[in-house]
Short mmCIF file of C-alpha atoms in Angstrom, two decimals:
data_model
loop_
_atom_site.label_atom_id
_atom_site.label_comp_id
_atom_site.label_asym_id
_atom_site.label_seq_id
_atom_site.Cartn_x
_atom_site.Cartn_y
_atom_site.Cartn_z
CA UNK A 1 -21.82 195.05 45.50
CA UNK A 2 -23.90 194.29 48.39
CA UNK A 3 -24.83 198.15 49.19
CA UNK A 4 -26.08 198.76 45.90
CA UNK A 5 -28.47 195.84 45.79
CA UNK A 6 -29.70 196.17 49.22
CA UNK A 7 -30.32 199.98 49.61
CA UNK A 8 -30.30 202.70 47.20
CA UNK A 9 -26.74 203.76 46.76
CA UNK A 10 -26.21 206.92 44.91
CA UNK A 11 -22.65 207.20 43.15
CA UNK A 12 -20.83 211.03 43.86
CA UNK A 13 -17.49 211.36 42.54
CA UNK A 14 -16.52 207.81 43.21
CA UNK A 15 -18.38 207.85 46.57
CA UNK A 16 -21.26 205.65 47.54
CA UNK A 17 -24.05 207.31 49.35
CA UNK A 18 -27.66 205.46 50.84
CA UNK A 19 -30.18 207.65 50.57
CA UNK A 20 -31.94 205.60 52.63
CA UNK A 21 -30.28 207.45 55.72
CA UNK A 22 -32.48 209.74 58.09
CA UNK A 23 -29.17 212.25 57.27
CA UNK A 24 -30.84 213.01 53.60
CA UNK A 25 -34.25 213.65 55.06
CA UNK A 26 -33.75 217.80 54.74
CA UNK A 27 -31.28 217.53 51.81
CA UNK A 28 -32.52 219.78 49.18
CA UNK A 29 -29.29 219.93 47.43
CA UNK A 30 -29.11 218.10 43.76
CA UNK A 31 -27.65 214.26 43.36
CA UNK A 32 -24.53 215.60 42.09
CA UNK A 33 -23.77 219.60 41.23
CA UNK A 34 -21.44 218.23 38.51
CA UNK A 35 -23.50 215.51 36.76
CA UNK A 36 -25.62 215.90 33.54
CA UNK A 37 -27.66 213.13 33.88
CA UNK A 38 -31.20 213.09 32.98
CA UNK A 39 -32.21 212.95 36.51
CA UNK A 40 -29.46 215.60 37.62
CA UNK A 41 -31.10 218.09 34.82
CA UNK A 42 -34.18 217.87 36.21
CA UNK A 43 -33.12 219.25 39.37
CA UNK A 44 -33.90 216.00 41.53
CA UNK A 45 -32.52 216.42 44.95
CA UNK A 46 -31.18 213.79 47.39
CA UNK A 47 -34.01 214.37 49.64
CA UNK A 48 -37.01 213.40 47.01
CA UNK A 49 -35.09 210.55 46.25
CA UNK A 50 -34.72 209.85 50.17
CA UNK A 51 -38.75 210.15 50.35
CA UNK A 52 -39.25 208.12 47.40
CA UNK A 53 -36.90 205.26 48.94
CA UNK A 54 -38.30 205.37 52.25
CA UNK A 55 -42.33 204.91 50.72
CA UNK A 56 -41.19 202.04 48.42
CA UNK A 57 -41.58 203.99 45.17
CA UNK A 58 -40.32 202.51 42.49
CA UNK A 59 -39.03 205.68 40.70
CA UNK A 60 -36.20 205.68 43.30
CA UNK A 61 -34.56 202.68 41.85
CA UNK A 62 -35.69 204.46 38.55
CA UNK A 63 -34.27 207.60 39.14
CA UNK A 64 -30.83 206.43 40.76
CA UNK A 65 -29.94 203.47 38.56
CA UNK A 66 -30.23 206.11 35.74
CA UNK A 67 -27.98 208.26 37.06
CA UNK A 68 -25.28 205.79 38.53
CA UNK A 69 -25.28 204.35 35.10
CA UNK A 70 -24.42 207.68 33.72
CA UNK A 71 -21.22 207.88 35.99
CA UNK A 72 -19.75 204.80 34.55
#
């Protein structure tokens, strides 16, 4: 899928989300309040992951491709 390649998608109950988007910026809610993920239990929320996309850090790609993996 072209999202997912190109941005970081995040996968929520069968909807795709870029946390790329300025929208995330003040998100402090977790990736998913139903997931038990490794990244989920550690209480990551969408806007960390938004700051860690938007400076290029590579524990974005990390952090959601470990969790999107879990939701298969």
């Amino acid at each position: 899928d072209s999202l997912t390649s190109k941005s970081m998608a995040l996968l929520v109950d069968e909807t795709i989300l870029n946390l790329a988007d300025e929208v995330f910026f003040a998100d402090f809610t977790p990736l998913s309040d139903t997931c038990q993920c490794f990244v989920c239990k550690q209480s990551v929320t969408r806007s960390y992951i938004h700051h860690l996309v938007r400076t290029e850090e590579m524990l974005a790609s990390v952090y959601l491709q470990a969790h999107n993996l879990h939701q298969y």
